[in-house]
Coordinates of C-alpha atoms in Angstrom, one line a residue:
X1 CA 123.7 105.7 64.9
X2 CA 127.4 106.0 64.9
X3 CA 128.1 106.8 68.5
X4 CA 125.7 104.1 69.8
X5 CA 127.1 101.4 67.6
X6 CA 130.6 102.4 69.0
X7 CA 129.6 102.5 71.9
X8 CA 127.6 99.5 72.1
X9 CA 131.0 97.4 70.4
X10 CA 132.7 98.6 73.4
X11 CA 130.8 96.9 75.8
X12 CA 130.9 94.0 73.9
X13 CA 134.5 94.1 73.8
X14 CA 134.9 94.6 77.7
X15 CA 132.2 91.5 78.1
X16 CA 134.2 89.3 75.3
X17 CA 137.7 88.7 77.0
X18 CA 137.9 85.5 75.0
X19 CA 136.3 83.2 72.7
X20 CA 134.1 81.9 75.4
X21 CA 133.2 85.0 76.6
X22 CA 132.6 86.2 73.5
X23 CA 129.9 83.3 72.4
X24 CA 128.4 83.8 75.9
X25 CA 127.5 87.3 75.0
X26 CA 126.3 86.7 72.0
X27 CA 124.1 83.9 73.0
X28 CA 122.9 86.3 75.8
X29 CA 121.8 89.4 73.0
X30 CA 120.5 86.4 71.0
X31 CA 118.0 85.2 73.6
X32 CA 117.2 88.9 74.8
X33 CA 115.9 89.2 71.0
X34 CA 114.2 86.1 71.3
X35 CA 115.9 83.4 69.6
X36 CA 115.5 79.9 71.1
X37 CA 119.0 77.8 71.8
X38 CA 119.0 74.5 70.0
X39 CA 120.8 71.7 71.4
X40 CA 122.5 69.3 69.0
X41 CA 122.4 66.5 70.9
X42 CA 118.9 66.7 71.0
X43 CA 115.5 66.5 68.5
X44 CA 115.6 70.2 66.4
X45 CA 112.1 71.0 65.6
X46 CA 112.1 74.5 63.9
X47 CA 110.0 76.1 61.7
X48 CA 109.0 79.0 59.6
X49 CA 109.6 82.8 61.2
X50 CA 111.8 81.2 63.9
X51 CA 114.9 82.4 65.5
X52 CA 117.5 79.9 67.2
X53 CA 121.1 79.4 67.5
X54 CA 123.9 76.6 68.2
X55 CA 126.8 76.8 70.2
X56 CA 129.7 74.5 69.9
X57 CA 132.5 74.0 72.6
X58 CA 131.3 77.1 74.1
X59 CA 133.2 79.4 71.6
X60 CA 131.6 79.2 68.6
X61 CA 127.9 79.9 67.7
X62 CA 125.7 79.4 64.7
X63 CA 122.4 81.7 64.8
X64 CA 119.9 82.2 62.3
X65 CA 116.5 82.9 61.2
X66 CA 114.4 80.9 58.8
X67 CA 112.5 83.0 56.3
X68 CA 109.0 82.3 55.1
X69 CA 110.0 81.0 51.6
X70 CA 111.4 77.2 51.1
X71 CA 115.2 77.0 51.3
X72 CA 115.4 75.5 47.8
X73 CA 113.9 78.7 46.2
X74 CA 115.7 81.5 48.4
X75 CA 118.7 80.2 50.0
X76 CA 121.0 81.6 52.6
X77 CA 121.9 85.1 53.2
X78 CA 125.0 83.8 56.0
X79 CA 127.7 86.0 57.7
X80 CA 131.0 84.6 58.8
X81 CA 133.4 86.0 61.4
X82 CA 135.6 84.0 64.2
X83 CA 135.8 84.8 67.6
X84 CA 139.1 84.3 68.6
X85 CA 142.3 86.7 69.0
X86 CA 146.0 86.1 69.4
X87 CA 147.3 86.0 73.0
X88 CA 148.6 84.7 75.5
X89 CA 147.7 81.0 77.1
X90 CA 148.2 79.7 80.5
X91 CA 150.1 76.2 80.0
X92 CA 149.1 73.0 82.0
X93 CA 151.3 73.3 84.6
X94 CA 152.1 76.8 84.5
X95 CA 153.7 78.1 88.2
X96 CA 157.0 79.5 88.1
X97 CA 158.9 80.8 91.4
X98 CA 161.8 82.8 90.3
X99 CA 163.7 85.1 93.3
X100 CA 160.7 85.6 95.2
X101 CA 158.3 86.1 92.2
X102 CA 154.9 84.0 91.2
X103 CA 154.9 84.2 87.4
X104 CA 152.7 82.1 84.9
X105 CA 153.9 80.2 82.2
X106 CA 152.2 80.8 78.5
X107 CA 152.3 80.1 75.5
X108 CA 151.3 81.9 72.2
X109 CA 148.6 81.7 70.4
X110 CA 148.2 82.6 66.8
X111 CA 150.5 84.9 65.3
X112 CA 150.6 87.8 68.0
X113 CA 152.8 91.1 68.0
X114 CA 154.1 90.1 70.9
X115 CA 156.0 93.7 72.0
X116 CA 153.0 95.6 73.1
X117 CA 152.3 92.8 75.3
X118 CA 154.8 94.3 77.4
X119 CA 153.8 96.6 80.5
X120 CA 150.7 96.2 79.9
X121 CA 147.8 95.4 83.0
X122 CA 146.8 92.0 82.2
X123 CA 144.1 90.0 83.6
X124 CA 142.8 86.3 83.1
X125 CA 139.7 84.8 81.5
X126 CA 138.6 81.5 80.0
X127 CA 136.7 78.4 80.6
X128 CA 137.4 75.9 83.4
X129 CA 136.6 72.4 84.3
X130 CA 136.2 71.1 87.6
X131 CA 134.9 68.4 89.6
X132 CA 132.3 68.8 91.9
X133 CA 129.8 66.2 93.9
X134 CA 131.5 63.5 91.8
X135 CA 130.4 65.8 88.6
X136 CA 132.9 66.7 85.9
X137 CA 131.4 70.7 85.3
X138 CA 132.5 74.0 83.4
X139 CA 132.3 77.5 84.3
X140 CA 133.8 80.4 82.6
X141 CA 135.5 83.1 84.7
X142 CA 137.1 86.5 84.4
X143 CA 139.3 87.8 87.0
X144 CA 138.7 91.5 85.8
X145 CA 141.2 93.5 87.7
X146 CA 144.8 93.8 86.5
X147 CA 146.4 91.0 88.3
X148 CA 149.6 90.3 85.9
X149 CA 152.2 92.4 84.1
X150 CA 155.3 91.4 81.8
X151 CA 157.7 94.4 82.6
X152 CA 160.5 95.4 79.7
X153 CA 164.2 94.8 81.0
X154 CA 165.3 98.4 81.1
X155 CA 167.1 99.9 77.9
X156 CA 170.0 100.0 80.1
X157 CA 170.2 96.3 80.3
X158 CA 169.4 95.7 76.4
X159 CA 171.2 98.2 74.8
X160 CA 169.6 97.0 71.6
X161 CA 166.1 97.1 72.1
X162 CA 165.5 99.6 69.6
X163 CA 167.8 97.9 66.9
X164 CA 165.7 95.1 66.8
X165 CA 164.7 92.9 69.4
X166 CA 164.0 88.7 69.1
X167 CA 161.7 88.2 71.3
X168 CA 161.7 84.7 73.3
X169 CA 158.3 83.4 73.7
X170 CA 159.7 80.7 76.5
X171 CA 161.9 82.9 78.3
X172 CA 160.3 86.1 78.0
X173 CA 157.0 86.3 78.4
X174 CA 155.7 84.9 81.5
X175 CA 153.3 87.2 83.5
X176 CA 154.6 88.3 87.1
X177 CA 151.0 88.2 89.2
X178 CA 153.0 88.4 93.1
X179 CA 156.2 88.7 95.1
X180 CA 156.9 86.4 98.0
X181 CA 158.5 87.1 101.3
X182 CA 160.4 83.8 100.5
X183 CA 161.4 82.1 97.5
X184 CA 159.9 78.6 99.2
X185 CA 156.3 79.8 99.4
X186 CA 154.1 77.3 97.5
X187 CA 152.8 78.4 94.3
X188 CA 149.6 76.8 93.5
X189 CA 147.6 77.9 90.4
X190 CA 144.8 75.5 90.6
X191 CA 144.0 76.5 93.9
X192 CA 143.8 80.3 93.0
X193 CA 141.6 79.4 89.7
X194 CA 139.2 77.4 92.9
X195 CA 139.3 80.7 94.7
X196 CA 138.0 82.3 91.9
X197 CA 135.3 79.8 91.2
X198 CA 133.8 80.5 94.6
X199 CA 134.3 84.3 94.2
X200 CA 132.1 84.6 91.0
X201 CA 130.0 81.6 91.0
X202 CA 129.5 80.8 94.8
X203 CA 130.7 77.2 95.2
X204 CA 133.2 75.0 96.2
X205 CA 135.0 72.9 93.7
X206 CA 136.1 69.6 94.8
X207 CA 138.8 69.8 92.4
X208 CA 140.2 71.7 89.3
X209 CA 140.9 69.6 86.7
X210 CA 141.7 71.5 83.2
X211 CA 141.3 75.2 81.7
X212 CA 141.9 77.2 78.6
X213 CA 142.7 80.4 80.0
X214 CA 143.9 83.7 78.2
X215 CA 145.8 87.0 79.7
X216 CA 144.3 90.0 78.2
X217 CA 144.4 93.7 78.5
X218 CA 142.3 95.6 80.8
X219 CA 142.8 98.9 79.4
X220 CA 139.0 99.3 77.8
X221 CA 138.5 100.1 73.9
X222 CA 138.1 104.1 73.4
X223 CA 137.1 105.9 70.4
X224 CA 140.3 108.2 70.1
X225 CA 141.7 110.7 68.3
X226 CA 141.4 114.2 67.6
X227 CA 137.7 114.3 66.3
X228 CA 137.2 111.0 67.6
X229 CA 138.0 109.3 64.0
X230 CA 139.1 105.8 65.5
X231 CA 138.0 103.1 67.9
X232 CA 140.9 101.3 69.4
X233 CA 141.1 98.2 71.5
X234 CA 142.1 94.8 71.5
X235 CA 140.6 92.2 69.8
X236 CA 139.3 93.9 66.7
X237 CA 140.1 91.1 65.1
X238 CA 137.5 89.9 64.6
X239 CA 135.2 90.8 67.3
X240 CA 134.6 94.2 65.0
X241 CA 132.8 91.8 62.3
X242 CA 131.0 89.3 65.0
X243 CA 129.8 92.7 66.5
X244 CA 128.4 93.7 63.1
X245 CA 127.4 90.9 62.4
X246 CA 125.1 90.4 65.5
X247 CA 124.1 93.9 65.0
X248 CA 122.4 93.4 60.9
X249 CA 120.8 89.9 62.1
X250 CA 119.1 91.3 65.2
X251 CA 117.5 93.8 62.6
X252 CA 117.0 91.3 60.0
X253 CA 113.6 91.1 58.5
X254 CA 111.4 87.9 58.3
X255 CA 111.3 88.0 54.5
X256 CA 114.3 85.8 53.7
X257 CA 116.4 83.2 55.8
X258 CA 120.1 84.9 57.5
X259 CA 122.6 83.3 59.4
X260 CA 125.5 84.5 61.3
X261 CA 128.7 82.0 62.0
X262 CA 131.3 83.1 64.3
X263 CA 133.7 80.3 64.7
X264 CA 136.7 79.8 66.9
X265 CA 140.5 79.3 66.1
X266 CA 140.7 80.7 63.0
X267 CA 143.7 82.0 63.9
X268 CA 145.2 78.9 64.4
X269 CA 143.9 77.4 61.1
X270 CA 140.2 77.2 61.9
X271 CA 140.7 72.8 62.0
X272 CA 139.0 71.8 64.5
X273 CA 136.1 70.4 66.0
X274 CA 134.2 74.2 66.2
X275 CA 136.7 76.1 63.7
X276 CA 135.4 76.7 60.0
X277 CA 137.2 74.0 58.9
X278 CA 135.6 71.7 61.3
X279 CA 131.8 70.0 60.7
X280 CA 129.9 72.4 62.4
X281 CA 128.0 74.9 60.1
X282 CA 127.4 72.3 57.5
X283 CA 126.4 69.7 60.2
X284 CA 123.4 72.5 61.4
X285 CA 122.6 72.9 57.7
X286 CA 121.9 69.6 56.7
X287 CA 119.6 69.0 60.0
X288 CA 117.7 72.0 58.6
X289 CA 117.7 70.9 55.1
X290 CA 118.5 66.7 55.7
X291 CA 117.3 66.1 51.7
X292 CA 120.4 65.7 49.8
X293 CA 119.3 67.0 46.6
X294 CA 117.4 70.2 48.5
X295 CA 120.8 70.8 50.3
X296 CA 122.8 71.0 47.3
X297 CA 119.6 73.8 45.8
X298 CA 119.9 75.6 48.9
X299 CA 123.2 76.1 49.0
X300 CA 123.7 76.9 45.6
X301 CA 121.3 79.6 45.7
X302 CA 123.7 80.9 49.1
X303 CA 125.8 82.9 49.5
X304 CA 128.3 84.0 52.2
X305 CA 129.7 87.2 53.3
X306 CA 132.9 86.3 55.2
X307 CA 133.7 89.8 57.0
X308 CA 137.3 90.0 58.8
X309 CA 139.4 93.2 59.3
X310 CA 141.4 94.1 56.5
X311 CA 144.7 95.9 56.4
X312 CA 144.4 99.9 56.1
X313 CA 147.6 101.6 54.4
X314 CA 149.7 103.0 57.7
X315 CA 150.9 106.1 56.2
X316 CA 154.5 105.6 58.1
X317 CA 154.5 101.8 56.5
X318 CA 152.2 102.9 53.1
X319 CA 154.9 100.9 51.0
X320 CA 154.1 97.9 52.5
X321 CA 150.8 98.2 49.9
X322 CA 150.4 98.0 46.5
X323 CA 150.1 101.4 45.1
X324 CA 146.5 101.0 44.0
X325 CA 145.3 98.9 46.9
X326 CA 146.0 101.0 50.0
X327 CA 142.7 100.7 52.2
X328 CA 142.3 103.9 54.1
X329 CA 140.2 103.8 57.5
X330 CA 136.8 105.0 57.3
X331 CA 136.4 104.9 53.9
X332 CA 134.3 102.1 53.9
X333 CA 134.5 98.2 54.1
X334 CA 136.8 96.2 52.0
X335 CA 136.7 93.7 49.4
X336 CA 139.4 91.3 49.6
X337 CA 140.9 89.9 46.7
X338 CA 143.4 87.6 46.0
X339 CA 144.2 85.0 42.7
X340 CA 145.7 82.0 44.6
X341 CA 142.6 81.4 46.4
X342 CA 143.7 83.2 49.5
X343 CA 140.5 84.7 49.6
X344 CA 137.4 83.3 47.9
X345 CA 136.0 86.1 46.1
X346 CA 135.1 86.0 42.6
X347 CA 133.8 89.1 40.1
X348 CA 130.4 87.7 40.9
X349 CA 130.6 87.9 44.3
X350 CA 132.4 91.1 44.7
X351 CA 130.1 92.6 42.0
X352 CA 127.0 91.4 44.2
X353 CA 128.6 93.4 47.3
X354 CA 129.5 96.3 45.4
X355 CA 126.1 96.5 43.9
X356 CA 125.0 96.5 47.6
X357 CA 127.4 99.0 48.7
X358 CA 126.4 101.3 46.0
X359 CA 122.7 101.2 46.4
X360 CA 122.8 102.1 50.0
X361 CA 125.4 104.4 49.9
X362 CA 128.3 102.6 51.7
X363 CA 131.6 103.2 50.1
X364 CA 133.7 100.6 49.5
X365 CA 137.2 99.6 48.6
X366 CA 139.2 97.4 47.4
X367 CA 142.5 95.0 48.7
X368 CA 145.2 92.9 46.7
X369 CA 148.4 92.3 48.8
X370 CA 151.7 93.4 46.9
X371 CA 152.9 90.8 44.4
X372 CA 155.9 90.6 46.2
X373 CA 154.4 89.8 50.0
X374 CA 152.7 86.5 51.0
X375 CA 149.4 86.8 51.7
X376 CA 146.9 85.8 54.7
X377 CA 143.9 84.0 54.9
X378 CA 140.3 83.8 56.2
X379 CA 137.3 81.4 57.1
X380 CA 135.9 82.3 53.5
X381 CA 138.2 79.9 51.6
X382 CA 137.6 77.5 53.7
X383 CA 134.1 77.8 54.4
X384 CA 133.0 78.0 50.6
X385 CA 135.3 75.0 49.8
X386 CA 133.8 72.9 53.1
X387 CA 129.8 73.7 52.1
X388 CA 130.8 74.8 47.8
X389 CA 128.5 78.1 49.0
X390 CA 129.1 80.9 46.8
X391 CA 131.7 83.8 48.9
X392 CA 132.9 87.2 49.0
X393 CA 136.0 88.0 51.7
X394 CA 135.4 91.4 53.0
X395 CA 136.2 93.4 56.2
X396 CA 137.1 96.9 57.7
X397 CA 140.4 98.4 57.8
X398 CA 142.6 98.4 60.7
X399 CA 145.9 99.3 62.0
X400 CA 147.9 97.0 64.3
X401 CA 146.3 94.1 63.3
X402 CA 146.8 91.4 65.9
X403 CA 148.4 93.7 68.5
X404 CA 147.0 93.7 71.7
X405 CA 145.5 97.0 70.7
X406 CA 144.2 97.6 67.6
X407 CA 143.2 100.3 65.6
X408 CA 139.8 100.8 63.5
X409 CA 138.2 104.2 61.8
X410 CA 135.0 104.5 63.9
X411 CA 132.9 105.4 61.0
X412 CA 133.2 102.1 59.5
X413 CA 131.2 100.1 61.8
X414 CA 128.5 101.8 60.9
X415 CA 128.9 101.7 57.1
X416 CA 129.6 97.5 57.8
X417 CA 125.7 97.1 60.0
X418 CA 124.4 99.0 56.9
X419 CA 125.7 96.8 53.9
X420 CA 125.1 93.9 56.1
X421 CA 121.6 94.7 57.2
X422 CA 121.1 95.0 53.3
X423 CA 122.2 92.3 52.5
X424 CA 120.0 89.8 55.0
X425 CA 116.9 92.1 53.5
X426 CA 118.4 91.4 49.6
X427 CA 115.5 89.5 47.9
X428 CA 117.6 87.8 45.7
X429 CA 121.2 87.0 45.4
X430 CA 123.2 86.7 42.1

């Protein structure tokens, strides 16, 4: 069970460049399992035992399956994850020509380690719009191969790279993808993006008009180490949990009603049209449940799991935890805790989960940042304050968070399907 869940978050990975990619694979396993894509600007007509799922601006996708009991006695056993990563985006008008070199201009997104992004193989994926036959159309594409590295100046040159290095995003950063004979060869970006539309989709735009496109690392993910006791690769965070997540709905029974969220730019705030602090899951909620009073029943009789990656004690860094609260990889998923509301667990929630944990035999932890240290967020506060649903923060440990490579115990996606599977089978919530 271990190896093929591993395995099978790999390939999601290496299918899931960004978080377009990453709702188009999900939708893809949805529909495979047969779940039926509603549109929401159409007529929803679901009913009991069904499957479906929503997907908003291409990167975020609400799937569920309605149970046989009414909403107003059972409620909602929901997941929440996002599917978006800190990287590296292409800017509007992005072609640079510097002594005989075609680089891209970017710019960050989300709070990114931005050193290992350095001599790396990069390649480029998102979404573009075009026009074509007088239509305004969008078509995701992945380049695949390594077509763009950002070199390090040599130690020689920067004496003080190892003494501490500022890092200047503008300056910096911009990808080299080909040398020119002469410096006065046209650089033209949209033209290459129109190449690529043909390449992988087999027509001819009339025009490019826009895209959000994202560099990322082609090195695959690997399960690594000496006995193979970690999976590392990028975008962990928080692929890892929609991955899990997908993977305990799929095996869902038809008992009770589950949903899984995964929502985009939540590492940018989550406010926005398709983030968690945006309209979406609570729009799809009150179509399925539009009576006001049997809303507020339902939802009170919810709850929600948000599951993102949590920080494991990095036994070169391990005072950078609080001595009691040092997650260790493979040891089981975390609860997250903190009293200023960065996280929206409660006793009753985290009690619920650790009840769970305990009575299938997943071990679980526990995380409070040090009192001294500011302390991040997740969709959980935000979702439970948006819809008033009952929540418990949890996620696996990881090293390198928000690295281009990151760093998980591959064990713990195991133990994560297992509580979560339990918890879309749990008759009845606290």
């Amino acid at each position: 069970m271990r190896d093929e869940l591993n395995l099978g978050l790999i390939e999601f990975l290496k299918s899931s460049p960004t978080p377009f990619h990453a709702t188009a694979t999900l939708a893809h396993r949805l529909e495979a399992a047969g779940f039926q894509h509603l549109d929401e600007r159409s007529g929803w007509h679901t009913e009991a035992g069904g499957r479906y799922y929503v997907t908003r601006n291409d990167s975020s996708i609400i799937a569920f399956k309605l149970g046989k009991r009414p909403l107003t006695e059972s409620g909602i056993r929901m997941v929440g994850a996002h599917t978006d990563s800190p990287c590296l985006r292409v800017k509007p008008q992005p072609e640079l020509q510097r002594h005989g070199y075609f680089q891209i201009g970017v710019e960050v997104y989300g709070g990114a380690l931005l050193a290992p992004w350095f001599d790396r193989d990069l390649s480029l994926a998102g979404r573009v719009t075009y026009r074509r036959d007088g239509k305004v159309e969008s078509q995701l594409i992945d380049f695949k191969a390594p077509i763009a590295v950002i070199p390090n100046l040599a130690i020689h040159l920067n004496r003080e790279a190892n003494q501490g290095w500022a890092i200047n995003a503008q300056t910096e950063l911009p990808p080299i993808l080909a040398q020119y004979a002469g410096s006065d060869d046209p650089a033209d970006f949209r033209a290459l993006l129109t190449e690529q539309l043909a390449l992988q989709h087999a027509f001819n735009a009339d025009a490019v008009l826009d895209y959000e496109l994202s560099f990322y690392d082609t090195q695959s993910a690997a399960v690594i180490g000496l006995n193979g006791d970690f999976i590392a690769g990028a975008r962990l965070d928080n692929l890892l949990s929609c991955y899990a997540g997908l993977r305990a709905l799929l095996s869902a029974g038809d008992d009770e009603t589950c949903l899984l969220v995964c929502t985009d730019h939540e590492e940018v705030g989550s406010c926005s049209a398709c983030g968690a602090d945006g309209p979406m899951l609570e729009q799809v909620l009150r179509r399925l449940i539009p009576d006001g009073e049997d809303y507020v029943r339902c939802i009170q009789r919810s709850l929600l799991v948000s599951a993102d990656n949590a920080h494991g004690i990095h036994p070169n860094y391990a005072d950078k935890h609080d001595q009691n609260h040092g997650p260790k990889l493979n040891a089981g998923p975390v609860i997250k805790i903190n009293s200023n509301q960065r996280y929206a667990t409660t006793s009753e929630t985290a009690g619920f989960f650790r009840h769970l944990c305990l009575e299938n035999e997943v071990p679980v932890q526990s995380f409070v940042t040090r009192s001294d240290m500011g302390c991040g967020s997740t969709i959980g506060p935000i979702t439970s304050s948006q819809l008033g649903v009952r929540t418990v923060d949890i996620g696996l440990p990881t090293f390198a968070m928000h690295s281009i490579r990151e760093m998980a115990g591959s064990h713990d996606l195991a133990h994560l399907v297992k509580v979560l599977s339990a918890f879309y089978a749990s008759p009845e919530l606290p």
